[in-house]
Tab-separated table of C-alpha atoms in Angstrom:
chain	number	residue	atom	x	y	z
Y	19	ASP	CA	-4.583	-1.457	0.433
Y	20	TYR	CA	-2.098	-4.149	-0.667
Y	21	GLN	CA	-4.350	-7.149	0.042
Y	22	TYR	CA	-7.314	-5.587	-1.747
Y	23	TYR	CA	-5.399	-4.920	-4.949
Y	24	ALA	CA	-3.542	-8.248	-4.756
Y	25	LEU	CA	-6.915	-10.000	-4.797
Y	26	GLN	CA	-8.508	-7.776	-7.413
Y	27	LYS	CA	-5.605	-7.089	-9.776
Y	28	GLY	CA	-2.680	-9.249	-8.695
Y	29	LYS	CA	-0.838	-11.730	-10.839
Y	30	CYS	CA	-2.376	-15.172	-11.261
Y	31	PHE	CA	-0.628	-16.972	-8.384
Y	32	GLN	CA	-0.763	-13.984	-6.044
Y	33	LYS	CA	-4.473	-13.523	-6.637
Y	34	GLN	CA	-5.203	-17.212	-6.034
Y	35	TRP	CA	-3.224	-17.221	-2.783
Y	36	HIS	CA	-5.547	-14.517	-1.450
Y	37	ARG	CA	-8.680	-16.113	-2.970
Y	38	ASN	CA	-7.890	-19.375	-1.219
Y	39	ARG	CA	-8.381	-17.785	2.195
Y	40	LEU	CA	-11.895	-16.700	1.211
Y	41	ILE	CA	-12.703	-20.078	-0.341
Y	42	LEU	CA	-11.537	-21.724	2.900
Y	43	ILE	CA	-14.070	-19.746	4.932
Y	44	GLU	CA	-16.847	-20.736	2.527
Y	45	GLU	CA	-15.867	-24.399	2.371
Y	46	LEU	CA	-15.722	-24.701	6.162
Y	47	HIS	CA	-19.209	-23.122	6.422
Y	48	PHE	CA	-17.629	-21.037	9.138
Y	49	LEU	CA	-19.991	-18.047	8.937
Y	50	ASN	CA	-23.768	-17.671	8.953
Y	51	LEU	CA	-26.425	-14.971	8.813
Y	52	ARG	CA	-26.749	-14.846	12.627
Y	53	ALA	CA	-23.042	-14.313	13.284
Y	54	ALA	CA	-21.395	-11.195	14.682
Y	55	VAL	CA	-17.923	-11.446	13.157
Y	56	ALA	CA	-14.508	-9.904	13.841
Y	57	ASP	CA	-11.759	-10.047	11.219
Y	58	ILE	CA	-8.626	-9.327	13.226
Y	59	GLY	CA	-5.593	-8.269	11.249
Y	60	CYS	CA	-8.024	-7.424	8.466
Y	61	GLY	CA	-5.568	-5.517	6.290
Y	62	SER	CA	-7.472	-3.781	3.519
Y	63	GLY	CA	-10.656	-5.740	4.165
Y	64	ASN	CA	-10.997	-8.625	1.712
Y	65	VAL	CA	-12.900	-10.737	4.239
Y	66	VAL	CA	-15.207	-7.849	5.132
Y	67	PHE	CA	-16.085	-7.186	1.484
Y	68	ALA	CA	-16.557	-10.880	0.677
Y	69	PHE	CA	-18.805	-11.774	3.612
Y	70	ALA	CA	-20.636	-8.627	4.760
Y	71	GLY	CA	-23.766	-9.793	2.954
Y	72	LYS	CA	-23.606	-13.251	4.535
Y	73	VAL	CA	-23.406	-12.373	8.245
Y	74	LYS	CA	-25.300	-10.290	10.809
Y	75	SER	CA	-22.396	-7.865	11.257
Y	76	ILE	CA	-18.657	-7.757	10.659
Y	77	VAL	CA	-15.911	-5.529	12.051
Y	78	GLY	CA	-12.411	-5.377	10.595
Y	79	PHE	CA	-9.645	-4.687	13.114
Y	80	ASP	CA	-6.037	-3.788	12.378
Y	81	TYR	CA	-3.257	-1.912	14.177
Y	82	ASN	CA	-2.337	-0.222	10.880
Y	83	THR	CA	-4.305	3.022	10.700
Y	84	GLU	CA	-3.859	3.336	6.929
Y	85	SER	CA	-5.477	-0.076	6.395
Y	86	VAL	CA	-8.382	0.864	8.650
Y	87	GLU	CA	-8.865	4.203	6.889
Y	88	PHE	CA	-8.888	2.460	3.489
Y	89	LEU	CA	-11.448	-0.064	4.726
Y	90	LEU	CA	-13.693	2.591	6.272
Y	91	SER	CA	-13.582	4.572	3.035
Y	92	LYS	CA	-14.561	1.518	0.965
Y	93	ILE	CA	-17.333	0.562	3.383
Y	94	LYS	CA	-18.784	4.048	3.022
Y	95	SER	CA	-18.370	4.294	-0.764
Y	96	ASP	CA	-19.820	0.804	-1.310
Y	97	GLY	CA	-22.752	1.488	1.026
Y	98	ILE	CA	-22.121	-1.541	3.251
Y	99	ILE	CA	-24.399	-0.978	6.225
Y	100	ASN	CA	-23.557	-3.868	8.580
Y	101	SER	CA	-19.778	-3.394	8.607
Y	102	ASP	CA	-17.252	-1.279	10.464
Y	103	ALA	CA	-13.497	-1.004	10.974
Y	104	SER	CA	-11.372	0.053	13.899
Y	105	THR	CA	-7.744	0.198	14.987
Y	106	LEU	CA	-6.794	-2.463	17.517
Y	107	ASP	CA	-3.555	-3.883	18.870
Y	108	ILE	CA	-4.419	-7.419	19.946
Y	109	LEU	CA	-1.558	-7.338	22.480
Y	110	ASP	CA	-3.282	-4.558	24.428
Y	111	ALA	CA	-6.038	-5.083	26.989
Y	112	VAL	CA	-9.313	-5.771	25.178
Y	113	PRO	CA	-11.670	-2.776	25.446
Y	114	GLU	CA	-14.888	-3.537	27.335
Y	115	LEU	CA	-16.845	-2.705	24.177
Y	116	TYR	CA	-15.404	-5.771	22.431
Y	117	ARG	CA	-15.458	-8.314	25.265
Y	118	ASN	CA	-17.755	-11.330	24.769
Y	119	LYS	CA	-19.083	-9.620	21.648
Y	120	PHE	CA	-18.360	-11.903	18.690
Y	121	ASP	CA	-19.700	-15.264	17.563
Y	122	LYS	CA	-16.871	-15.777	15.085
Y	123	ILE	CA	-13.326	-14.448	14.773
Y	124	ILE	CA	-11.154	-14.747	11.669
Y	125	PHE	CA	-7.399	-14.509	12.248
Y	126	ASN	CA	-5.847	-14.935	8.799
Y	127	GLU	CA	-2.049	-15.020	8.468
Y	128	VAL	CA	-1.464	-12.900	11.572
Y	129	ILE	CA	-0.336	-15.086	14.459
Y	130	GLU	CA	3.096	-15.761	12.928
Y	131	HIS	CA	3.956	-12.057	13.163
Y	132	PHE	CA	4.241	-12.117	16.963
Y	133	ASP	CA	7.091	-13.282	19.166
Y	134	LYS	CA	6.698	-16.646	20.893
Y	135	SER	CA	6.409	-14.841	24.211
Y	136	GLU	CA	3.388	-12.916	22.874
Y	137	VAL	CA	1.331	-15.774	21.420
Y	138	GLU	CA	-0.259	-16.680	24.776
Y	139	THR	CA	-1.426	-13.074	25.259
Y	140	VAL	CA	-2.773	-12.915	21.706
Y	141	LEU	CA	-4.857	-16.077	22.114
Y	142	SER	CA	-6.078	-14.988	25.551
Y	143	ASN	CA	-7.286	-11.662	24.152
Y	144	LEU	CA	-8.970	-13.348	21.197
Y	145	SER	CA	-10.805	-15.599	23.646
Y	146	LYS	CA	-11.980	-12.552	25.610
Y	147	MET	CA	-13.527	-11.105	22.447
Y	148	LEU	CA	-15.480	-14.302	21.733
Y	149	LYS	CA	-18.816	-15.165	23.258
Y	150	THR	CA	-18.963	-18.467	25.126
Y	151	GLY	CA	-19.291	-21.132	22.445
Y	152	GLY	CA	-17.892	-18.761	19.829
Y	153	GLU	CA	-15.367	-19.976	17.284
Y	154	ILE	CA	-12.100	-18.761	15.822
Y	155	LEU	CA	-10.538	-19.619	12.462
Y	156	ILE	CA	-6.749	-19.273	12.384
Y	157	THR	CA	-4.532	-19.621	9.317
Y	158	THR	CA	-0.748	-19.432	9.251
Y	159	PRO	CA	2.188	-20.692	7.162
Y	160	ASN	CA	3.039	-24.365	7.690
Y	161	TYR	CA	6.617	-24.862	8.874
Y	162	GLY	CA	6.059	-28.597	9.237
Y	163	ILE	CA	6.296	-31.025	6.318
Y	164	SER	CA	5.323	-28.674	3.510
Y	165	PRO	CA	6.937	-26.590	0.760
Y	166	TRP	CA	6.391	-23.356	2.692
Y	167	THR	CA	10.010	-22.973	3.852
Y	168	LEU	CA	11.212	-23.197	0.240
Y	169	ILE	CA	8.528	-20.742	-0.894
Y	170	GLU	CA	9.592	-18.313	1.824
Y	171	LEU	CA	13.272	-18.575	0.896
Y	172	LEU	CA	12.453	-17.867	-2.758
Y	173	ILE	CA	10.282	-14.884	-1.814
Y	174	ASP	CA	13.106	-13.448	0.291
Y	175	LYS	CA	15.833	-14.240	-2.258
Y	176	PHE	CA	14.046	-12.524	-5.125
Y	177	LYS	CA	12.659	-9.746	-2.886
Y	178	MET	CA	9.067	-10.314	-4.027
Y	179	PHE	CA	7.814	-8.912	-0.698
Y	180	PRO	CA	9.436	-7.379	2.396
Y	181	ALA	CA	11.600	-10.020	4.131
Y	182	LEU	CA	9.545	-12.761	5.786
Y	183	LEU	CA	11.843	-15.247	7.493
Y	184	GLY	CA	12.866	-14.025	10.938
Y	185	GLU	CA	11.500	-10.529	10.304
Y	186	GLN	CA	7.779	-10.566	9.503
Y	187	HIS	CA	7.382	-14.250	10.401
Y	188	ARG	CA	8.692	-14.602	13.920
Y	189	VAL	CA	7.056	-17.879	14.990
Y	190	LYS	CA	7.334	-20.992	12.824
Y	191	PHE	CA	4.140	-22.907	13.477
Y	192	THR	CA	3.471	-26.535	12.699
Y	193	LEU	CA	-0.075	-27.859	12.852
Y	194	ALA	CA	0.664	-29.700	16.094
Y	195	GLY	CA	2.337	-26.624	17.555
Y	196	LEU	CA	-0.580	-24.330	16.772
Y	197	GLU	CA	-3.004	-26.885	18.183
Y	198	SER	CA	-0.977	-27.062	21.399
Y	199	TYR	CA	-0.988	-23.275	21.822
Y	200	CYS	CA	-4.762	-23.142	21.299
Y	201	LYS	CA	-5.472	-25.951	23.748
Y	202	SER	CA	-3.291	-24.253	26.353
Y	203	ALA	CA	-5.394	-21.107	25.874
Y	204	GLY	CA	-8.540	-23.095	26.699
Y	205	PHE	CA	-9.868	-23.645	23.179
Y	206	PHE	CA	-11.465	-26.879	21.959
Y	207	ILE	CA	-10.185	-27.889	18.520
Y	208	LYS	CA	-13.038	-28.554	16.093
Y	209	ARG	CA	-11.223	-28.941	12.791
Y	210	LYS	CA	-7.726	-28.617	11.370
Y	211	GLY	CA	-5.865	-29.177	8.124
Y	212	THR	CA	-3.775	-27.575	5.397
Y	213	PHE	CA	-4.345	-26.066	1.955
Y	214	SER	CA	-2.785	-24.206	-1.008
Y	215	LEU	CA	-0.465	-27.055	-2.063
Y	216	LEU	CA	-1.482	-27.327	-5.744
Y	217	SER	CA	-4.412	-24.950	-6.069
Y	218	VAL	CA	-2.259	-21.820	-6.376
Y	219	LEU	CA	-0.151	-23.263	-9.203
Y	220	LEU	CA	-3.191	-24.705	-10.973
Y	221	ALA	CA	-4.759	-21.251	-11.188
Y	222	VAL	CA	-3.066	-21.045	-14.606
Y	223	PHE	CA	-5.862	-23.364	-15.792
Y	224	GLY	CA	-8.552	-20.984	-14.569
Y	225	ALA	CA	-10.073	-19.731	-11.330
Y	226	LYS	CA	-12.900	-22.284	-11.256
Y	227	PHE	CA	-10.499	-25.216	-11.553
Y	228	ALA	CA	-8.276	-23.764	-8.830
Y	229	GLU	CA	-11.332	-23.261	-6.616
Y	230	TYR	CA	-12.289	-26.920	-7.044
Y	231	ILE	CA	-8.760	-28.009	-6.109
Y	232	VAL	CA	-8.551	-25.859	-2.983
Y	233	LYS	CA	-11.874	-27.291	-1.792
Y	234	VAL	CA	-10.402	-30.774	-2.180
Y	235	GLU	CA	-7.339	-29.639	-0.231
Y	236	VAL	CA	-9.417	-28.207	2.613
Y	237	ASN	CA	-11.320	-31.464	2.989
Y	238	HIS	CA	-8.530	-33.988	2.434
Y	239	LEU	CA	-5.048	-32.433	2.748
Y	240	LYS	CA	-4.243	-33.062	6.393
Y	241	TYR	CA	-0.553	-32.225	6.584
Y	242	PHE	CA	1.361	-31.133	3.482
Y	243	GLY	CA	-0.119	-27.816	2.359
Y	244	PRO	CA	1.908	-24.612	2.831
Y	245	GLN	CA	-0.933	-23.029	4.813
Y	246	ILE	CA	-2.411	-24.350	8.055
Y	247	PHE	CA	-6.007	-23.802	9.121
Y	248	LEU	CA	-7.517	-24.500	12.517
Y	249	VAL	CA	-11.053	-23.966	13.823
Y	250	ALA	CA	-11.378	-23.779	17.607
Y	251	ARG	CA	-14.280	-23.152	19.986
Y	252	LYS	CA	-14.228	-21.188	23.232
């Protein structure tokens, strides 16, 4: 339940970092009321809770059974009727039940946790879950020209979270590198960019101001933000 409480009760910068991912989805107009959605690597379900009322259906998938159990419990207690959660390892063969099922897939801050040798399999399996013409939104730390590497070193040095560099984060993506992987997997790139350069720090001036700034970043910050986003179509 870490992500849920980080968004709801975290410190200013931590909360904004998680809010930015939700604002990104809104600003890209990625979802709609007709969409069957999968949030893969859903954690404790922030995307599910934020967008259940704005889509046809949404399923949160995670390999962590505790995260899935937390999400299922919240779905039930909150009375969310068009949502579900299930355990899934995206490296395994995609169950027939989930093949060609989803209009939209959200893959937030997950792809960097695999080995390079596994990324091709991950993207292939994500494609199998999408309907023809379906779209995927991927976000990941930006190891290109951005402050992310410094941020990561500081996080590891001061032990703010479990170690990231070389342990949790196994693949260091640049925007061009992620685009290349997706094209090789047969995806057509619709939109790409970066975000979270100033908006997280400016949250000290209030959530509404930070929200305005992250929207500007999504629309205009092509290269320098510490987080990459990419929208691709099957």
